[in-house]
Amino acid sequence: MDRNTTISSDILQIQGFDVSPELTYPLFFLLLFLYLSLLFSNIGVLVLIITEKTLHQPMYILFCNLSVNDLIGNTVLLPQLMVHIISTERFITYNQCVLQAFYSHTFGSASHMILVIMAIDRYVAICRPLRYSSIMTTKTVTGLSATAWGVSLVLVSILIGLTVRLSRCRSVIQNAYCDNASLFKLSCEDVSISNIFGLIFTVLLFSCSIGGIAVTYSRIALICWVKKNKELNNRALQTCTSHLVLYFIMVLSGFLTIILHRFTNYPDLRKIAHILFHVVPANLNPIIYGMQTRSLREKIIQILQRKVAPT
């Protein structure tokens, strides 16, 4: 198509996954199962924390933030992806695509920031247990959470805003979903500003995220090594290992998604990395954090016992 031609149509075509016919429905039902399981687990955690007054504590505010973020990020992505898998016509309006990209990037940036706050929470709980209640107050955690969401929304709004100002000369999203890079690739204009801000945004986000995680966990490791307290070491290992595993999965899949946008020879790998970035933490977060938190675990056990107890 001519580079000077501007498209005014509001309908975009999504490339999607190249799935063989025999794998179409197995993949659809796999994604459906993953989506329903994350809905059940995250909504369950939210309802339990909201209804149980004993769980109205700062730590559980962070769980609520994580669950809300997972629900939003995956609800924007998975239902439409499932429809496109079983459909031969994969179309989306431009406004819907922009909205999906906005929520997808907000999900990613908020995930990083919330996990950093959780790492700080773990550091205070393990290394400053006597001062935990005075440092990690409800007001403090609420303020940190609001800051995480506020910064994410502002940065992503600028990121997407720089892209939507561009005219379009293409109508095919070279992806299975909409994100900022896929949107500005629709334009034949100079996208240097969008690229530069996107790079700054990514470097700033990952630097703060990785730096925050590295500092807090290195301090936890140092305290454990110096004190050589078996109970302290076990508590640190129990609460920190799963957090780090989930964080590394998120960082690795995020890096792959960003890097593989530069290499068009591996489109399916990029799509899979992005799906993993959304789905894996969202399914594992409520299970791991719920099971490792005594109060939440006890409440879940009590509810299950009431369900199976004879009337």
Tab-separated table of C-alpha atoms in Angstrom:
chain	number	residue	atom	x	y	z
A	1	MET	CA	0.000	0.000	0.000
A	2	ASP	CA	1.163	3.562	-0.733
A	3	ARG	CA	2.989	5.064	2.248
A	4	ASN	CA	1.059	8.325	1.831
A	5	THR	CA	-2.333	6.612	1.865
A	6	THR	CA	-4.320	7.177	5.044
A	7	ILE	CA	-6.899	4.640	6.162
A	8	SER	CA	-10.052	6.001	7.764
A	9	SER	CA	-11.742	2.648	8.370
A	10	ASP	CA	-12.418	1.845	12.017
A	11	ILE	CA	-12.135	-1.940	11.484
A	12	LEU	CA	-8.845	-3.749	11.983
A	13	GLN	CA	-7.924	-7.336	11.255
A	14	ILE	CA	-5.981	-9.301	13.873
A	15	GLN	CA	-3.444	-11.845	12.644
A	16	GLY	CA	-3.996	-14.171	15.608
A	17	PHE	CA	-2.489	-17.630	16.042
A	18	ASP	CA	-1.991	-20.040	13.174
A	19	VAL	CA	-3.689	-23.041	14.774
A	20	SER	CA	-4.294	-26.310	12.939
A	21	PRO	CA	-7.982	-27.378	12.825
A	22	GLU	CA	-7.453	-30.383	15.109
A	23	LEU	CA	-5.928	-28.155	17.810
A	24	THR	CA	-8.464	-25.336	17.601
A	25	TYR	CA	-10.961	-26.584	20.178
A	26	PRO	CA	-8.397	-28.134	22.579
A	27	LEU	CA	-6.630	-24.753	22.700
A	28	PHE	CA	-9.952	-22.953	23.110
A	29	PHE	CA	-11.006	-25.136	26.048
A	30	LEU	CA	-7.543	-24.865	27.630
A	31	LEU	CA	-7.763	-21.066	27.588
A	32	LEU	CA	-11.358	-21.245	28.808
A	33	PHE	CA	-10.297	-23.445	31.726
A	34	LEU	CA	-7.432	-21.090	32.603
A	35	TYR	CA	-9.708	-18.068	32.401
A	36	LEU	CA	-12.445	-19.613	34.545
A	37	SER	CA	-9.904	-20.824	37.115
A	38	LEU	CA	-8.333	-17.374	37.466
A	39	LEU	CA	-11.801	-15.812	37.720
A	40	PHE	CA	-12.805	-18.256	40.456
A	41	SER	CA	-9.575	-17.961	42.445
A	42	ASN	CA	-9.148	-14.185	42.245
A	43	ILE	CA	-12.809	-13.346	42.853
A	44	GLY	CA	-12.806	-15.868	45.707
A	45	VAL	CA	-9.826	-14.154	47.344
A	46	LEU	CA	-11.441	-10.729	46.905
A	47	VAL	CA	-14.782	-11.817	48.379
A	48	LEU	CA	-13.086	-13.577	51.292
A	49	ILE	CA	-10.928	-10.560	52.178
A	50	ILE	CA	-13.810	-8.094	51.827
A	51	THR	CA	-16.301	-10.134	53.891
A	52	GLU	CA	-13.932	-11.263	56.667
A	53	LYS	CA	-13.201	-8.326	58.988
A	54	THR	CA	-10.198	-10.120	60.479
A	55	LEU	CA	-8.536	-9.883	57.057
A	56	HIS	CA	-8.907	-6.112	56.820
A	57	GLN	CA	-5.170	-5.643	57.233
A	58	PRO	CA	-2.495	-3.875	55.123
A	59	MET	CA	-1.040	-7.079	53.704
A	60	TYR	CA	-4.399	-8.148	52.292
A	61	ILE	CA	-4.856	-4.783	50.599
A	62	LEU	CA	-1.920	-5.804	48.419
A	63	PHE	CA	-3.585	-9.152	47.669
A	64	CYS	CA	-6.725	-7.281	46.601
A	65	ASN	CA	-4.700	-5.007	44.308
A	66	LEU	CA	-3.032	-7.995	42.714
A	67	SER	CA	-6.330	-9.842	42.200
A	68	VAL	CA	-8.108	-6.795	40.726
A	69	ASN	CA	-5.199	-6.205	38.369
A	70	ASP	CA	-5.156	-9.856	37.261
A	71	LEU	CA	-8.908	-9.846	36.646
A	72	ILE	CA	-8.796	-6.673	34.545
A	73	GLY	CA	-5.709	-7.657	32.551
A	74	ASN	CA	-6.974	-11.123	31.645
A	75	THR	CA	-10.613	-10.174	31.040
A	76	VAL	CA	-9.465	-7.646	28.461
A	77	LEU	CA	-7.307	-10.245	26.698
A	78	LEU	CA	-8.570	-13.828	27.017
A	79	PRO	CA	-12.276	-13.731	25.993
A	80	GLN	CA	-11.501	-12.014	22.709
A	81	LEU	CA	-8.510	-14.276	22.101
A	82	MET	CA	-10.705	-17.357	22.576
A	83	VAL	CA	-13.274	-16.011	20.113
A	84	HIS	CA	-10.565	-15.355	17.532
A	85	ILE	CA	-9.175	-18.884	17.928
A	86	ILE	CA	-12.430	-20.542	16.846
A	87	SER	CA	-13.430	-17.827	14.382
A	88	THR	CA	-12.283	-17.487	10.777
A	89	GLU	CA	-12.962	-13.737	10.878
A	90	ARG	CA	-10.703	-11.933	13.323
A	91	PHE	CA	-11.757	-8.297	13.391
A	92	ILE	CA	-11.713	-5.580	16.030
A	93	THR	CA	-12.559	-1.895	15.972
A	94	TYR	CA	-9.736	0.604	16.365
A	95	ASN	CA	-11.192	1.981	19.606
A	96	GLN	CA	-11.486	-1.530	21.071
A	97	CYS	CA	-7.891	-2.201	20.069
A	98	VAL	CA	-6.697	0.997	21.750
A	99	LEU	CA	-8.645	0.116	24.898
A	100	GLN	CA	-7.170	-3.392	24.974
A	101	ALA	CA	-3.653	-2.000	24.543
A	102	PHE	CA	-4.261	0.540	27.321
A	103	TYR	CA	-5.456	-2.051	29.825
A	104	SER	CA	-2.781	-4.540	28.788
A	105	HIS	CA	0.040	-2.059	29.429
A	106	THR	CA	-1.605	-0.834	32.644
A	107	PHE	CA	-1.797	-4.465	33.784
A	108	GLY	CA	1.905	-4.953	33.077
A	109	SER	CA	3.167	-1.791	34.766
A	110	ALA	CA	0.842	-2.139	37.770
A	111	SER	CA	1.946	-5.786	38.217
A	112	HIS	CA	5.576	-4.720	38.507
A	113	MET	CA	4.828	-1.935	40.974
A	114	ILE	CA	2.509	-3.989	43.181
A	115	LEU	CA	5.066	-6.807	43.373
A	116	VAL	CA	7.740	-4.302	44.425
A	117	ILE	CA	5.440	-3.051	47.212
A	118	MET	CA	4.883	-6.672	48.253
A	119	ALA	CA	8.664	-7.180	48.354
A	120	ILE	CA	8.969	-4.156	50.653
A	121	ASP	CA	6.196	-5.597	52.802
A	122	ARG	CA	8.069	-8.912	53.051
A	123	TYR	CA	11.306	-7.107	53.931
A	124	VAL	CA	9.679	-5.202	56.786
A	125	ALA	CA	7.850	-8.327	58.028
A	126	ILE	CA	11.012	-10.456	58.069
A	127	CYS	CA	13.727	-7.923	58.970
A	128	ARG	CA	11.727	-5.477	61.113
A	129	PRO	CA	8.981	-7.669	62.627
A	130	LEU	CA	8.567	-5.572	65.785
A	131	ARG	CA	8.044	-2.401	63.756
A	132	TYR	CA	5.895	-3.973	61.029
A	133	SER	CA	2.558	-2.763	62.386
A	134	SER	CA	3.845	0.801	62.737
A	135	ILE	CA	5.535	0.946	59.325
A	136	MET	CA	3.148	-0.981	57.062
A	137	THR	CA	-0.055	0.664	58.221
A	138	THR	CA	-3.300	0.597	56.252
A	139	LYS	CA	-2.737	4.243	55.327
A	140	THR	CA	0.788	3.562	54.097
A	141	VAL	CA	-0.152	0.539	51.996
A	142	THR	CA	-3.211	2.320	50.574
A	143	GLY	CA	-1.031	5.282	49.624
A	144	LEU	CA	1.578	3.063	47.999
A	145	SER	CA	-1.112	1.160	46.094
A	146	ALA	CA	-2.749	4.380	44.891
A	147	THR	CA	0.653	5.659	43.769
A	148	ALA	CA	1.337	2.434	41.851
A	149	TRP	CA	-1.993	2.662	40.009
A	150	GLY	CA	-1.691	6.413	39.465
A	151	VAL	CA	1.810	6.247	37.999
A	152	SER	CA	0.820	3.306	35.789
A	153	LEU	CA	-2.272	5.086	34.444
A	154	VAL	CA	-0.393	8.330	33.733
A	155	LEU	CA	2.560	6.669	31.985
A	156	VAL	CA	0.378	4.326	29.933
A	157	SER	CA	-1.954	7.207	28.987
A	158	ILE	CA	1.018	9.126	27.603
A	159	LEU	CA	2.324	6.006	25.849
A	160	ILE	CA	-0.978	5.241	24.115
A	161	GLY	CA	-1.718	8.933	23.535
A	162	LEU	CA	1.480	9.339	21.503
A	163	THR	CA	0.374	6.422	19.317
A	164	VAL	CA	-3.277	7.293	18.662
A	165	ARG	CA	-2.255	10.712	17.263
A	166	LEU	CA	-0.634	8.925	14.301
A	167	SER	CA	-2.509	8.388	11.050
A	168	ARG	CA	-2.887	4.808	9.798
A	169	CYS	CA	-1.893	3.343	6.458
A	170	ARG	CA	-2.346	-0.310	7.438
A	171	SER	CA	-5.255	-2.244	8.894
A	172	VAL	CA	-3.733	-5.553	10.014
A	173	ILE	CA	-2.540	-6.077	13.598
A	174	GLN	CA	0.503	-8.342	13.295
A	175	ASN	CA	-0.302	-9.975	16.603
A	176	ALA	CA	-2.888	-12.048	18.466
A	177	TYR	CA	-3.811	-9.066	20.642
A	178	CYS	CA	-3.455	-5.279	20.660
A	179	ASP	CA	-0.531	-3.515	22.284
A	180	ASN	CA	1.244	-0.226	21.737
A	181	ALA	CA	3.883	-1.584	19.368
A	182	SER	CA	1.241	-3.267	17.203
A	183	LEU	CA	-0.737	-0.022	17.067
A	184	PHE	CA	2.056	2.281	15.963
A	185	LYS	CA	3.138	-0.276	13.354
A	186	LEU	CA	-0.153	0.556	11.608
A	187	SER	CA	1.241	3.994	10.791
A	188	CYS	CA	3.553	5.019	7.961
A	189	GLU	CA	4.531	8.226	9.753
A	190	ASP	CA	7.695	8.749	11.745
A	191	VAL	CA	7.134	6.813	14.993
A	192	SER	CA	10.405	7.895	16.646
A	193	ILE	CA	8.666	9.759	19.480
A	194	SER	CA	6.492	6.760	20.325
A	195	ASN	CA	9.506	4.459	20.128
A	196	ILE	CA	11.678	6.689	22.327
A	197	PHE	CA	9.021	7.198	24.998
A	198	GLY	CA	8.195	3.481	24.909
A	199	LEU	CA	11.881	2.691	25.434
A	200	ILE	CA	12.171	5.204	28.303
A	201	PHE	CA	8.970	3.851	29.856
A	202	THR	CA	10.202	0.245	29.616
A	203	VAL	CA	13.702	0.998	30.954
A	204	LEU	CA	12.288	3.076	33.827
A	205	LEU	CA	9.714	0.426	34.740
A	206	PHE	CA	12.101	-2.525	34.619
A	207	SER	CA	14.911	-0.619	36.360
A	208	CYS	CA	12.673	0.390	39.267
A	209	SER	CA	11.106	-3.069	39.412
A	210	ILE	CA	14.282	-5.142	39.220
A	211	GLY	CA	16.186	-2.657	41.375
A	212	GLY	CA	13.489	-2.682	44.065
A	213	ILE	CA	13.293	-6.471	44.104
A	214	ALA	CA	17.092	-6.839	44.127
A	215	VAL	CA	17.591	-4.382	47.009
A	216	THR	CA	14.839	-5.795	49.246
A	217	TYR	CA	15.746	-9.447	48.745
A	218	SER	CA	19.485	-8.870	49.053
A	219	ARG	CA	18.786	-7.170	52.390
A	220	ILE	CA	16.599	-10.099	53.460
A	221	ALA	CA	19.347	-12.560	52.441
A	222	LEU	CA	21.968	-10.511	54.319
A	223	ILE	CA	19.868	-10.394	57.504
A	224	CYS	CA	19.266	-14.154	57.326
A	225	TRP	CA	22.979	-14.830	56.789
A	226	VAL	CA	24.079	-12.561	59.642
A	227	LYS	CA	21.522	-13.761	62.210
A	228	LYS	CA	21.709	-17.445	61.242
A	229	ASN	CA	18.301	-18.005	62.799
A	230	LYS	CA	16.653	-21.201	61.553
A	231	GLU	CA	13.090	-19.945	62.109
A	232	LEU	CA	13.866	-16.659	60.353
A	233	ASN	CA	15.491	-18.478	57.436
A	234	ASN	CA	12.531	-20.833	57.042
A	235	ARG	CA	10.072	-17.927	57.122
A	236	ALA	CA	12.096	-16.012	54.536
A	237	LEU	CA	12.433	-19.055	52.294
A	238	GLN	CA	8.715	-19.852	52.528
A	239	THR	CA	7.463	-16.344	51.767
A	240	CYS	CA	10.110	-15.172	49.308
A	241	THR	CA	10.769	-18.143	47.022
A	242	SER	CA	7.330	-18.235	45.394
A	243	HIS	CA	7.294	-14.442	45.078
A	244	LEU	CA	10.632	-14.526	43.237
A	245	VAL	CA	9.582	-17.408	40.973
A	246	LEU	CA	6.421	-15.570	39.893
A	247	TYR	CA	8.365	-12.350	39.460
A	248	PHE	CA	11.000	-14.000	37.248
A	249	ILE	CA	8.277	-15.621	35.107
A	250	MET	CA	6.677	-12.214	34.653
A	251	VAL	CA	9.975	-10.460	33.885
A	252	LEU	CA	11.143	-13.168	31.462
A	253	SER	CA	7.868	-13.259	29.513
A	254	GLY	CA	7.776	-9.446	29.511
A	255	PHE	CA	11.320	-9.215	28.169
A	256	LEU	CA	10.558	-11.791	25.476
A	257	THR	CA	7.449	-9.873	24.391
A	258	ILE	CA	9.393	-6.610	24.092
A	259	ILE	CA	12.496	-8.056	22.448
A	260	LEU	CA	10.633	-10.256	19.970
A	261	HIS	CA	8.751	-7.214	18.633
A	262	ARG	CA	12.114	-6.373	17.051
A	263	PHE	CA	12.434	-9.825	15.464
A	264	THR	CA	9.586	-10.599	13.094
A	265	ASN	CA	10.822	-14.155	12.468
A	266	TYR	CA	9.347	-15.374	15.779
A	267	PRO	CA	5.774	-14.010	15.889
A	268	ASP	CA	4.198	-17.030	17.606
A	269	LEU	CA	6.843	-17.073	20.353
A	270	ARG	CA	6.124	-13.400	21.053
A	271	LYS	CA	2.381	-14.066	21.250
A	272	ILE	CA	2.871	-17.025	23.593
A	273	ALA	CA	5.188	-14.987	25.844
A	274	HIS	CA	2.549	-12.275	26.154
A	275	ILE	CA	-0.174	-14.806	27.008
A	276	LEU	CA	2.079	-16.374	29.654
A	277	PHE	CA	2.749	-12.909	31.089
A	278	HIS	CA	-0.986	-12.528	31.678
A	279	VAL	CA	-2.160	-16.032	32.506
A	280	VAL	CA	0.532	-17.701	34.638
A	281	PRO	CA	0.828	-15.118	37.451
A	282	ALA	CA	-2.952	-14.551	37.497
A	283	ASN	CA	-3.592	-18.257	38.138
A	284	LEU	CA	-0.756	-18.805	40.592
A	285	ASN	CA	-0.918	-15.583	42.633
A	286	PRO	CA	-4.074	-16.327	44.667
A	287	ILE	CA	-3.076	-19.960	45.196
A	288	ILE	CA	0.495	-19.343	46.362
A	289	TYR	CA	-0.072	-16.204	48.398
A	290	GLY	CA	-3.319	-17.532	49.801
A	291	MET	CA	-1.785	-20.812	50.904
A	292	GLN	CA	1.294	-19.144	52.379
A	293	THR	CA	-0.658	-16.618	54.426
A	294	ARG	CA	-1.817	-18.239	57.651
A	295	SER	CA	-4.928	-16.117	58.271
A	296	LEU	CA	-6.176	-16.471	54.713
A	297	ARG	CA	-5.392	-20.188	54.664
A	298	GLU	CA	-7.244	-20.728	57.921
A	299	LYS	CA	-10.299	-18.862	56.642
A	300	ILE	CA	-10.337	-20.952	53.456
A	301	ILE	CA	-10.075	-24.175	55.493
A	302	GLN	CA	-12.908	-23.039	57.781
A	303	ILE	CA	-15.156	-22.294	54.810
A	304	LEU	CA	-14.384	-25.674	53.209
A	305	GLN	CA	-15.089	-27.446	56.495
A	306	ARG	CA	-18.434	-25.684	56.790
A	307	LYS	CA	-19.295	-26.722	53.228
A	308	VAL	CA	-18.579	-30.427	53.825
A	309	ALA	CA	-19.852	-30.620	57.397
A	310	PRO	CA	-23.128	-32.585	57.780
A	311	THR	CA	-26.180	-30.487	58.527
